[in-house]
């Protein structure tokens, strides 16, 4: 009953959903399609669907990306992009869905950010190529309070980088946000912030940052980070 109510509230009576293999026209067919997908993927296989947070639109059209992931955590199993057309009454007239190929730039970057939030250094490193062009906005001599900020060049270096960061911060208090992900071809820019609490000083800090990533064959080959390094250094300095 709740599903039928939701379909009626969102879809026009003659609305149509178009996927690669079929069309579903009218509320009855759309409800049946949603029920079948829920039974197969959610109830049956234990997946959940999560928004990529990239919804945008104009002139009664909306496009957005969604990921199908294991409810208990794990790799993205499927990524889809939808193009939705609304009627004058705000109800959905049509919804065209497209499967996003695995390894495209946006899905790779979103996978990296999801693994970064999970905090496992080895799983983070798996998204990187064996050889990485690692670019830092940081003096070559480094800073004694932040030893993880130094040149890197391999996948093993990437794991060590994120492992060392964790060692210098309070567990469970790491957070951050990606306000914008801009993609053009195989390059992406991520704009956001990092929030941590330093173990040595107990100081909590928020540092603005930007990442410039290059993705080739589903792996990150260039990682350039530009961050508020002064805020990081001050938070970790005991003096």
mmCIF file of N, CA and C in Angstrom, residues 60-199:
data_model
loop_
_atom_site.group_PDB
_atom_site.id
_atom_site.type_symbol
_atom_site.label_atom_id
_atom_site.label_comp_id
_atom_site.label_asym_id
_atom_site.label_seq_id
_atom_site.Cartn_x
_atom_site.Cartn_y
_atom_site.Cartn_z
ATOM 1 N N UNK A 60 12.059 21.549 -16.077
ATOM 2 C CA UNK A 60 11.282 20.331 -15.831
ATOM 3 C C UNK A 60 12.038 19.048 -16.167
ATOM 4 N N UNK A 61 13.376 19.096 -16.136
ATOM 5 C CA UNK A 61 14.171 17.883 -16.323
ATOM 6 C C UNK A 61 15.160 17.760 -15.166
ATOM 7 N N UNK A 62 15.433 16.525 -14.780
ATOM 8 C CA UNK A 62 16.357 16.238 -13.681
ATOM 9 C C UNK A 62 17.231 15.064 -14.095
ATOM 10 N N UNK A 63 18.514 15.130 -13.730
ATOM 11 C CA UNK A 63 19.397 13.989 -13.923
ATOM 12 C C UNK A 63 20.158 13.729 -12.629
ATOM 13 N N UNK A 64 20.400 12.460 -12.335
ATOM 14 C CA UNK A 64 21.115 12.100 -11.117
ATOM 15 C C UNK A 64 21.708 10.706 -11.262
ATOM 16 N N UNK A 65 22.627 10.383 -10.354
ATOM 17 C CA UNK A 65 23.316 9.088 -10.360
ATOM 18 C C UNK A 65 22.995 8.352 -9.070
ATOM 19 N N UNK A 66 22.857 7.033 -9.166
ATOM 20 C CA UNK A 66 22.616 6.214 -7.979
ATOM 21 C C UNK A 66 23.517 4.991 -8.014
ATOM 22 N N UNK A 67 23.930 4.537 -6.833
ATOM 23 C CA UNK A 67 24.781 3.358 -6.724
ATOM 24 C C UNK A 67 24.032 2.246 -5.991
ATOM 25 N N UNK A 68 24.231 1.003 -6.438
ATOM 26 C CA UNK A 68 23.735 -0.160 -5.719
ATOM 27 C C UNK A 68 24.923 -0.779 -4.990
ATOM 28 N N UNK A 69 24.831 -0.831 -3.651
ATOM 29 C CA UNK A 69 25.946 -1.325 -2.833
ATOM 30 C C UNK A 69 25.415 -2.308 -1.797
ATOM 31 N N UNK A 70 26.262 -3.211 -1.290
ATOM 32 C CA UNK A 70 25.825 -4.125 -0.224
ATOM 33 C C UNK A 70 25.396 -3.343 1.010
ATOM 34 N N UNK A 71 24.303 -3.737 1.624
ATOM 35 C CA UNK A 71 23.787 -3.025 2.794
ATOM 36 C C UNK A 71 24.796 -3.002 3.935
ATOM 37 N N UNK A 72 25.620 -4.040 4.042
ATOM 38 C CA UNK A 72 26.598 -4.102 5.109
ATOM 39 C C UNK A 72 27.921 -3.453 4.777
ATOM 40 N N UNK A 73 28.006 -2.810 3.613
ATOM 41 C CA UNK A 73 29.247 -2.181 3.192
ATOM 42 C C UNK A 73 29.971 -3.036 2.166
ATOM 43 N N UNK A 74 30.742 -2.401 1.306
ATOM 44 C CA UNK A 74 31.468 -3.123 0.266
ATOM 45 C C UNK A 74 31.495 -2.339 -1.022
ATOM 46 N N UNK A 75 31.975 -2.980 -2.073
ATOM 47 C CA UNK A 75 32.162 -2.307 -3.352
ATOM 48 C C UNK A 75 30.833 -2.031 -4.053
ATOM 49 N N UNK A 76 30.831 -1.007 -4.876
ATOM 50 C CA UNK A 76 29.663 -0.690 -5.696
ATOM 51 C C UNK A 76 29.419 -1.822 -6.683
ATOM 52 N N UNK A 77 28.203 -2.347 -6.689
ATOM 53 C CA UNK A 77 27.865 -3.445 -7.588
ATOM 54 C C UNK A 77 27.297 -2.948 -8.904
ATOM 55 N N UNK A 78 26.694 -1.781 -8.891
ATOM 56 C CA UNK A 78 26.077 -1.217 -10.103
ATOM 57 C C UNK A 78 25.910 0.277 -9.916
ATOM 58 N N UNK A 79 26.091 1.006 -11.010
ATOM 59 C CA UNK A 79 25.853 2.444 -11.011
ATOM 60 C C UNK A 79 24.927 2.792 -12.168
ATOM 61 N N UNK A 80 23.915 3.577 -11.874
ATOM 62 C CA UNK A 80 22.974 3.988 -12.907
ATOM 63 C C UNK A 80 22.797 5.490 -12.927
ATOM 64 N N UNK A 81 22.499 6.016 -14.105
ATOM 65 C CA UNK A 81 22.220 7.436 -14.247
ATOM 66 C C UNK A 81 20.816 7.579 -14.830
ATOM 67 N N UNK A 82 20.034 8.473 -14.246
ATOM 68 C CA UNK A 82 18.645 8.660 -14.667
ATOM 69 C C UNK A 82 18.448 10.049 -15.254
ATOM 70 N N UNK A 83 17.585 10.109 -16.278
ATOM 71 C CA UNK A 83 17.167 11.376 -16.866
ATOM 72 C C UNK A 83 15.648 11.421 -16.768
ATOM 73 N N UNK A 84 15.131 12.362 -15.967
ATOM 74 C CA UNK A 84 13.709 12.400 -15.637
ATOM 75 C C UNK A 84 13.076 13.668 -16.198
ATOM 76 N N UNK A 85 11.895 13.498 -16.801
ATOM 77 C CA UNK A 85 11.126 14.628 -17.321
ATOM 78 C C UNK A 85 9.843 14.759 -16.507
ATOM 79 N N UNK A 86 9.581 15.948 -15.990
ATOM 80 C CA UNK A 86 8.389 16.219 -15.193
ATOM 81 C C UNK A 86 7.325 16.910 -16.026
ATOM 82 N N UNK A 87 6.071 16.676 -15.662
ATOM 83 C CA UNK A 87 4.967 17.377 -16.293
ATOM 84 C C UNK A 87 4.684 18.692 -15.591
ATOM 85 N N UNK A 88 3.732 19.488 -16.111
ATOM 86 C CA UNK A 88 3.387 20.775 -15.485
ATOM 87 C C UNK A 88 2.926 20.631 -14.033
ATOM 88 N N UNK A 89 2.411 19.442 -13.693
ATOM 89 C CA UNK A 89 1.940 19.201 -12.322
ATOM 90 C C UNK A 89 3.046 18.708 -11.392
ATOM 91 N N UNK A 90 4.282 18.620 -11.911
ATOM 92 C CA UNK A 90 5.400 18.170 -11.103
ATOM 93 C C UNK A 90 5.545 16.661 -11.011
ATOM 94 N N UNK A 91 4.655 15.906 -11.661
ATOM 95 C CA UNK A 91 4.735 14.452 -11.636
ATOM 96 C C UNK A 91 5.648 13.957 -12.766
ATOM 97 N N UNK A 92 6.245 12.780 -12.558
ATOM 98 C CA UNK A 92 7.186 12.229 -13.534
ATOM 99 C C UNK A 92 6.443 11.761 -14.774
ATOM 100 N N UNK A 93 6.836 12.310 -15.931
ATOM 101 C CA UNK A 93 6.277 11.862 -17.212
ATOM 102 C C UNK A 93 7.111 10.726 -17.793
ATOM 103 N N UNK A 94 8.443 10.825 -17.653
ATOM 104 C CA UNK A 94 9.308 9.765 -18.170
ATOM 105 C C UNK A 94 10.596 9.713 -17.364
ATOM 106 N N UNK A 95 11.140 8.509 -17.279
ATOM 107 C CA UNK A 95 12.382 8.269 -16.549
ATOM 108 C C UNK A 95 13.213 7.300 -17.381
ATOM 109 N N UNK A 96 14.286 7.810 -17.981
ATOM 110 C CA UNK A 96 15.196 6.972 -18.757
ATOM 111 C C UNK A 96 16.418 6.653 -17.897
ATOM 112 N N UNK A 97 16.718 5.359 -17.738
ATOM 113 C CA UNK A 97 17.836 4.940 -16.905
ATOM 114 C C UNK A 97 18.947 4.338 -17.754
ATOM 115 N N UNK A 98 20.192 4.658 -17.395
ATOM 116 C CA UNK A 98 21.358 4.192 -18.133
ATOM 117 C C UNK A 98 22.359 3.588 -17.155
ATOM 118 N N UNK A 99 22.895 2.435 -17.508
ATOM 119 C CA UNK A 99 23.945 1.835 -16.704
ATOM 120 C C UNK A 99 25.263 2.540 -17.000
ATOM 121 N N UNK A 100 25.961 2.972 -15.943
ATOM 122 C CA UNK A 100 27.261 3.627 -16.106
ATOM 123 C C UNK A 100 28.332 2.552 -16.139
ATOM 124 N N UNK A 101 29.153 2.508 -17.173
ATOM 125 C CA UNK A 101 30.189 1.472 -17.258
ATOM 126 C C UNK A 101 31.111 1.501 -16.046
ATOM 127 N N UNK A 102 31.474 0.324 -15.549
ATOM 128 C CA UNK A 102 32.403 0.232 -14.432
ATOM 129 C C UNK A 102 33.746 0.827 -14.823
ATOM 130 N N UNK A 103 34.313 1.621 -13.927
ATOM 131 C CA UNK A 103 35.626 2.178 -14.187
ATOM 132 C C UNK A 103 35.608 3.542 -14.829
ATOM 133 N N UNK A 104 34.428 4.135 -15.060
ATOM 134 C CA UNK A 104 34.420 5.491 -15.601
ATOM 135 C C UNK A 104 34.930 6.451 -14.528
ATOM 136 N N UNK A 105 35.290 7.642 -14.935
ATOM 137 C CA UNK A 105 35.972 8.570 -14.037
ATOM 138 C C UNK A 105 35.153 8.870 -12.792
ATOM 139 N N UNK A 106 33.892 9.250 -12.955
ATOM 140 C CA UNK A 106 33.085 9.628 -11.802
ATOM 141 C C UNK A 106 32.897 8.469 -10.834
ATOM 142 N N UNK A 107 32.581 7.284 -11.344
ATOM 143 C CA UNK A 107 32.345 6.159 -10.430
ATOM 144 C C UNK A 107 33.626 5.771 -9.699
ATOM 145 N N UNK A 108 34.774 5.888 -10.366
ATOM 146 C CA UNK A 108 36.040 5.586 -9.703
ATOM 147 C C UNK A 108 36.316 6.580 -8.584
ATOM 148 N N UNK A 109 36.083 7.869 -8.859
ATOM 149 C CA UNK A 109 36.307 8.897 -7.838
ATOM 150 C C UNK A 109 35.346 8.708 -6.674
ATOM 151 N N UNK A 110 34.086 8.426 -6.954
ATOM 152 C CA UNK A 110 33.121 8.213 -5.883
ATOM 153 C C UNK A 110 33.467 6.967 -5.065
ATOM 154 N N UNK A 111 33.983 5.934 -5.727
ATOM 155 C CA UNK A 111 34.423 4.736 -5.019
ATOM 156 C C UNK A 111 35.591 5.079 -4.099
ATOM 157 N N UNK A 112 36.536 5.879 -4.582
ATOM 158 C CA UNK A 112 37.663 6.320 -3.757
ATOM 159 C C UNK A 112 37.175 7.086 -2.526
ATOM 160 N N UNK A 113 36.244 8.012 -2.710
ATOM 161 C CA UNK A 113 35.739 8.800 -1.583
ATOM 162 C C UNK A 113 35.000 7.932 -0.577
ATOM 163 N N UNK A 114 34.269 6.949 -1.067
ATOM 164 C CA UNK A 114 33.552 6.040 -0.164
ATOM 165 C C UNK A 114 34.549 5.216 0.651
ATOM 166 N N UNK A 115 35.593 4.704 0.005
ATOM 167 C CA UNK A 115 36.610 3.944 0.724
ATOM 168 C C UNK A 115 37.364 4.839 1.702
ATOM 169 N N UNK A 116 37.590 6.085 1.316
ATOM 170 C CA UNK A 116 38.251 7.031 2.204
ATOM 171 C C UNK A 116 37.442 7.231 3.481
ATOM 172 N N UNK A 117 36.118 7.321 3.335
ATOM 173 C CA UNK A 117 35.248 7.472 4.506
ATOM 174 C C UNK A 117 35.266 6.224 5.379
ATOM 175 N N UNK A 118 35.420 5.043 4.761
ATOM 176 C CA UNK A 118 35.472 3.792 5.532
ATOM 177 C C UNK A 118 36.767 3.686 6.320
ATOM 178 N N UNK A 119 37.858 4.267 5.799
ATOM 179 C CA UNK A 119 39.086 4.384 6.568
ATOM 180 C C UNK A 119 40.074 3.238 6.496
ATOM 181 N N UNK A 120 39.887 2.269 5.583
ATOM 182 C CA UNK A 120 40.829 1.150 5.472
ATOM 183 C C UNK A 120 41.918 1.518 4.460
ATOM 184 N N UNK A 121 43.163 1.754 4.910
ATOM 185 C CA UNK A 121 44.215 2.210 3.990
ATOM 186 C C UNK A 121 44.462 1.277 2.813
ATOM 187 N N UNK A 122 44.424 -0.039 3.049
ATOM 188 C CA UNK A 122 44.694 -0.976 1.964
ATOM 189 C C UNK A 122 43.588 -0.961 0.915
ATOM 190 N N UNK A 123 42.348 -0.834 1.358
ATOM 191 C CA UNK A 123 41.240 -0.755 0.397
ATOM 192 C C UNK A 123 41.271 0.575 -0.358
ATOM 193 N N UNK A 124 41.681 1.639 0.294
ATOM 194 C CA UNK A 124 41.833 2.913 -0.402
ATOM 195 C C UNK A 124 42.880 2.767 -1.505
ATOM 196 N N UNK A 125 43.999 2.139 -1.179
ATOM 197 C CA UNK A 125 45.102 2.006 -2.134
ATOM 198 C C UNK A 125 44.725 1.162 -3.347
ATOM 199 N N UNK A 126 43.766 0.255 -3.192
ATOM 200 C CA UNK A 126 43.358 -0.601 -4.306
ATOM 201 C C UNK A 126 42.790 0.194 -5.478
ATOM 202 N N UNK A 127 42.316 1.420 -5.227
ATOM 203 C CA UNK A 127 41.730 2.239 -6.291
ATOM 204 C C UNK A 127 42.825 2.958 -7.097
ATOM 205 N N UNK A 128 44.081 2.874 -6.634
ATOM 206 C CA UNK A 128 45.194 3.555 -7.287
ATOM 207 C C UNK A 128 45.977 2.587 -8.178
ATOM 208 N N UNK A 129 46.615 3.144 -9.223
ATOM 209 C CA UNK A 129 47.491 2.357 -10.081
ATOM 210 C C UNK A 129 48.762 1.983 -9.323
ATOM 211 N N UNK A 130 49.513 1.021 -9.858
ATOM 212 C CA UNK A 130 50.764 0.608 -9.216
ATOM 213 C C UNK A 130 51.755 1.764 -9.134
ATOM 214 N N UNK A 131 51.770 2.627 -10.159
ATOM 215 C CA UNK A 131 52.607 3.816 -10.159
ATOM 216 C C UNK A 131 51.706 5.046 -10.186
ATOM 217 N N UNK A 132 51.955 5.985 -9.280
ATOM 218 C CA UNK A 132 51.078 7.138 -9.115
ATOM 219 C C UNK A 132 51.889 8.429 -9.222
ATOM 220 N N UNK A 133 51.361 9.369 -9.983
ATOM 221 C CA UNK A 133 51.930 10.713 -10.038
ATOM 222 C C UNK A 133 51.341 11.484 -8.862
ATOM 223 N N UNK A 134 52.107 11.596 -7.786
ATOM 224 C CA UNK A 134 51.634 12.151 -6.509
ATOM 225 C C UNK A 134 52.130 13.586 -6.398
ATOM 226 N N UNK A 135 51.216 14.548 -6.349
ATOM 227 C CA UNK A 135 51.581 15.962 -6.362
ATOM 228 C C UNK A 135 51.101 16.605 -5.068
ATOM 229 N N UNK A 136 52.014 17.301 -4.368
ATOM 230 C CA UNK A 136 51.703 17.918 -3.086
ATOM 231 C C UNK A 136 51.864 19.429 -3.138
ATOM 232 N N UNK A 137 50.956 20.124 -2.481
ATOM 233 C CA UNK A 137 51.088 21.566 -2.291
ATOM 234 C C UNK A 137 51.773 21.780 -0.939
ATOM 235 N N UNK A 138 53.090 21.510 -0.886
ATOM 236 C CA UNK A 138 53.791 21.435 0.387
ATOM 237 C C UNK A 138 55.282 21.622 0.128
ATOM 238 N N UNK A 139 56.008 22.317 1.012
ATOM 239 C CA UNK A 139 57.453 22.490 0.831
ATOM 240 C C UNK A 139 58.179 21.145 0.760
ATOM 241 N N UNK A 140 59.216 21.068 -0.043
ATOM 242 C CA UNK A 140 59.933 19.802 -0.245
ATOM 243 C C UNK A 140 60.523 19.267 1.042
ATOM 244 N N UNK A 141 60.941 20.154 1.965
ATOM 245 C CA UNK A 141 61.560 19.695 3.209
ATOM 246 C C UNK A 141 60.547 19.155 4.216
ATOM 247 N N UNK A 142 59.232 19.355 3.959
ATOM 248 C CA UNK A 142 58.200 18.816 4.833
ATOM 249 C C UNK A 142 58.094 19.552 6.156
ATOM 250 N N UNK A 143 57.430 18.900 7.128
ATOM 251 C CA UNK A 143 57.233 19.487 8.452
ATOM 252 C C UNK A 143 57.240 18.340 9.456
ATOM 253 N N UNK A 144 57.990 18.465 10.573
ATOM 254 C CA UNK A 144 58.109 17.343 11.517
ATOM 255 C C UNK A 144 56.796 16.906 12.148
ATOM 256 N N UNK A 145 55.811 17.793 12.231
ATOM 257 C CA UNK A 145 54.541 17.439 12.869
ATOM 258 C C UNK A 145 53.628 16.639 11.946
ATOM 259 N N UNK A 146 53.889 16.681 10.650
ATOM 260 C CA UNK A 146 53.018 15.990 9.684
ATOM 261 C C UNK A 146 53.865 15.125 8.745
ATOM 262 N N UNK A 147 54.418 14.026 9.246
ATOM 263 C CA UNK A 147 55.346 13.215 8.450
ATOM 264 C C UNK A 147 54.715 12.494 7.266
ATOM 265 N N UNK A 148 53.389 12.379 7.237
ATOM 266 C CA UNK A 148 52.759 11.681 6.113
ATOM 267 C C UNK A 148 52.783 12.525 4.833
ATOM 268 N N UNK A 149 52.986 13.827 4.967
ATOM 269 C CA UNK A 149 52.984 14.677 3.774
ATOM 270 C C UNK A 149 54.408 14.703 3.216
ATOM 271 N N UNK A 150 54.641 13.777 2.285
ATOM 272 C CA UNK A 150 55.940 13.653 1.635
ATOM 273 C C UNK A 150 55.729 13.007 0.272
ATOM 274 N N UNK A 151 56.744 12.996 -0.568
ATOM 275 C CA UNK A 151 56.584 12.416 -1.907
ATOM 276 C C UNK A 151 56.161 10.952 -1.865
ATOM 277 N N UNK A 152 55.295 10.569 -2.791
ATOM 278 C CA UNK A 152 54.842 9.182 -2.932
ATOM 279 C C UNK A 152 54.860 8.831 -4.418
ATOM 280 N N UNK A 153 54.916 7.523 -4.716
ATOM 281 C CA UNK A 153 54.935 7.148 -6.134
ATOM 282 C C UNK A 153 54.321 5.787 -6.430
ATOM 283 N N UNK A 154 53.979 4.993 -5.417
ATOM 284 C CA UNK A 154 53.460 3.646 -5.650
ATOM 285 C C UNK A 154 52.169 3.410 -4.878
ATOM 286 N N UNK A 155 51.501 2.321 -5.222
ATOM 287 C CA UNK A 155 50.275 1.939 -4.510
ATOM 288 C C UNK A 155 50.570 1.659 -3.039
ATOM 289 N N UNK A 156 51.720 1.030 -2.756
ATOM 290 C CA UNK A 156 52.100 0.774 -1.362
ATOM 291 C C UNK A 156 52.312 2.086 -0.613
ATOM 292 N N UNK A 157 52.867 3.088 -1.296
ATOM 293 C CA UNK A 157 53.032 4.407 -0.682
ATOM 294 C C UNK A 157 51.683 5.012 -0.311
ATOM 295 N N UNK A 158 50.692 4.801 -1.176
ATOM 296 C CA UNK A 158 49.352 5.344 -0.922
ATOM 297 C C UNK A 158 48.786 4.752 0.366
ATOM 298 N N UNK A 159 48.892 3.429 0.519
ATOM 299 C CA UNK A 159 48.403 2.784 1.736
ATOM 300 C C UNK A 159 49.130 3.330 2.961
ATOM 301 N N UNK A 160 50.451 3.507 2.847
ATOM 302 C CA UNK A 160 51.227 4.040 3.962
ATOM 303 C C UNK A 160 50.807 5.466 4.299
ATOM 304 N N UNK A 161 50.502 6.251 3.288
ATOM 305 C CA UNK A 161 50.069 7.636 3.488
ATOM 306 C C UNK A 161 48.820 7.693 4.374
ATOM 307 N N UNK A 162 47.802 6.939 4.003
ATOM 308 C CA UNK A 162 46.549 6.990 4.760
ATOM 309 C C UNK A 162 46.667 6.252 6.104
ATOM 310 N N UNK A 163 47.531 5.259 6.183
ATOM 311 C CA UNK A 163 47.756 4.579 7.457
ATOM 312 C C UNK A 163 48.438 5.511 8.459
ATOM 313 N N UNK A 164 49.409 6.279 7.982
ATOM 314 C CA UNK A 164 50.123 7.208 8.856
ATOM 315 C C UNK A 164 49.211 8.340 9.327
ATOM 316 N N UNK A 165 48.352 8.836 8.433
ATOM 317 C CA UNK A 165 47.384 9.858 8.836
ATOM 318 C C UNK A 165 46.555 9.357 10.013
ATOM 319 N N UNK A 166 46.075 8.116 9.920
ATOM 320 C CA UNK A 166 45.228 7.550 10.978
ATOM 321 C C UNK A 166 45.990 7.452 12.296
ATOM 322 N N UNK A 167 47.270 7.133 12.228
ATOM 323 C CA UNK A 167 48.066 6.978 13.445
ATOM 324 C C UNK A 167 48.192 8.281 14.227
ATOM 325 N N UNK A 168 48.108 9.411 13.548
ATOM 326 C CA UNK A 168 48.317 10.699 14.197
ATOM 327 C C UNK A 168 47.007 11.383 14.605
ATOM 328 N N UNK A 169 45.876 10.694 14.395
ATOM 329 C CA UNK A 169 44.586 11.315 14.717
ATOM 330 C C UNK A 169 43.739 10.411 15.597
ATOM 331 N N UNK A 170 42.782 11.007 16.275
ATOM 332 C CA UNK A 170 41.905 10.276 17.190
ATOM 333 C C UNK A 170 40.962 9.381 16.392
ATOM 334 N N UNK A 171 40.954 8.075 16.664
ATOM 335 C CA UNK A 171 40.064 7.161 15.935
ATOM 336 C C UNK A 171 38.597 7.544 16.117
ATOM 337 N N UNK A 172 37.849 7.386 15.068
ATOM 338 C CA UNK A 172 36.412 7.626 15.127
ATOM 339 C C UNK A 172 35.995 9.072 15.008
ATOM 340 N N UNK A 173 36.955 10.002 14.933
ATOM 341 C CA UNK A 173 36.596 11.412 14.828
ATOM 342 C C UNK A 173 36.949 12.007 13.464
ATOM 343 N N UNK A 174 37.387 11.163 12.551
ATOM 344 C CA UNK A 174 37.688 11.639 11.200
ATOM 345 C C UNK A 174 36.399 11.808 10.408
ATOM 346 N N UNK A 175 36.325 12.877 9.656
ATOM 347 C CA UNK A 175 35.154 13.138 8.818
ATOM 348 C C UNK A 175 35.588 14.053 7.683
ATOM 349 N N UNK A 176 34.646 14.388 6.856
ATOM 350 C CA UNK A 176 34.934 15.270 5.733
ATOM 351 C C UNK A 176 33.743 15.342 4.810
ATOM 352 N N UNK A 177 33.862 16.176 3.814
ATOM 353 C CA UNK A 177 32.774 16.315 2.852
ATOM 354 C C UNK A 177 33.350 16.614 1.478
ATOM 355 N N UNK A 178 32.616 16.227 0.465
ATOM 356 C CA UNK A 178 32.957 16.549 -0.922
ATOM 357 C C UNK A 178 31.809 17.377 -1.482
ATOM 358 N N UNK A 179 31.958 18.683 -1.417
ATOM 359 C CA UNK A 179 30.875 19.570 -1.822
ATOM 360 C C UNK A 179 30.613 19.511 -3.326
ATOM 361 N N UNK A 180 31.668 19.330 -4.117
ATOM 362 C CA UNK A 180 31.502 19.277 -5.570
ATOM 363 C C UNK A 180 32.476 18.275 -6.157
ATOM 364 N N UNK A 181 32.009 17.527 -7.153
ATOM 365 C CA UNK A 181 32.873 16.669 -7.957
ATOM 366 C C UNK A 181 32.684 17.101 -9.412
ATOM 367 N N UNK A 182 33.730 17.616 -10.007
ATOM 368 C CA UNK A 182 33.683 18.110 -11.378
ATOM 369 C C UNK A 182 34.470 17.150 -12.262
ATOM 370 N N UNK A 183 33.841 16.649 -13.317
ATOM 371 C CA UNK A 183 34.461 15.631 -14.162
ATOM 372 C C UNK A 183 34.509 16.106 -15.611
ATOM 373 N N UNK A 184 35.659 15.942 -16.229
ATOM 374 C CA UNK A 184 35.806 16.200 -17.659
ATOM 375 C C UNK A 184 36.753 15.151 -18.226
ATOM 376 N N UNK A 185 36.204 14.259 -19.035
ATOM 377 C CA UNK A 185 37.021 13.180 -19.575
ATOM 378 C C UNK A 185 37.518 12.275 -18.462
ATOM 379 N N UNK A 186 38.832 12.047 -18.434
ATOM 380 C CA UNK A 186 39.406 11.174 -17.399
ATOM 381 C C UNK A 186 39.989 11.960 -16.236
ATOM 382 N N UNK A 187 39.621 13.234 -16.134
ATOM 383 C CA UNK A 187 40.091 14.069 -15.035
ATOM 384 C C UNK A 187 38.914 14.499 -14.156
ATOM 385 N N UNK A 188 39.201 14.639 -12.851
ATOM 386 C CA UNK A 188 38.174 15.060 -11.907
ATOM 387 C C UNK A 188 38.780 15.997 -10.870
ATOM 388 N N UNK A 189 37.975 16.941 -10.420
ATOM 389 C CA UNK A 189 38.354 17.830 -9.327
ATOM 390 C C UNK A 189 37.321 17.656 -8.218
ATOM 391 N N UNK A 190 37.798 17.420 -7.001
ATOM 392 C CA UNK A 190 36.934 17.263 -5.830
ATOM 393 C C UNK A 190 37.184 18.441 -4.903
ATOM 394 N N UNK A 191 36.125 19.154 -4.548
ATOM 395 C CA UNK A 191 36.225 20.290 -3.632
ATOM 396 C C UNK A 191 35.541 19.920 -2.325
ATOM 397 N N UNK A 192 36.231 20.097 -1.214
ATOM 398 C CA UNK A 192 35.621 19.713 0.058
ATOM 399 C C UNK A 192 36.451 20.131 1.246
ATOM 400 N N UNK A 193 36.306 19.385 2.340
ATOM 401 C CA UNK A 193 37.081 19.682 3.544
ATOM 402 C C UNK A 193 37.395 18.399 4.291
ATOM 403 N N UNK A 194 38.388 18.496 5.187
ATOM 404 C CA UNK A 194 38.816 17.387 6.037
ATOM 405 C C UNK A 194 38.621 17.809 7.483
ATOM 406 N N UNK A 195 38.035 16.929 8.313
ATOM 407 C CA UNK A 195 37.840 17.239 9.730
ATOM 408 C C UNK A 195 38.472 16.123 10.560
ATOM 409 N N UNK A 196 39.415 16.489 11.419
ATOM 410 C CA UNK A 196 40.156 15.535 12.226
ATOM 411 C C UNK A 196 40.407 16.105 13.619
ATOM 412 N N UNK A 197 40.841 15.240 14.550
ATOM 413 C CA UNK A 197 41.320 15.657 15.859
ATOM 414 C C UNK A 197 42.704 15.059 16.070
ATOM 415 N N UNK A 198 43.702 15.907 16.313
ATOM 416 C CA UNK A 198 45.083 15.453 16.469
ATOM 417 C C UNK A 198 45.269 14.730 17.801
ATOM 418 N N UNK A 199 45.929 13.552 17.775
ATOM 419 C CA UNK A 199 46.189 12.806 19.011
ATOM 420 C C UNK A 199 47.116 13.576 19.949
#
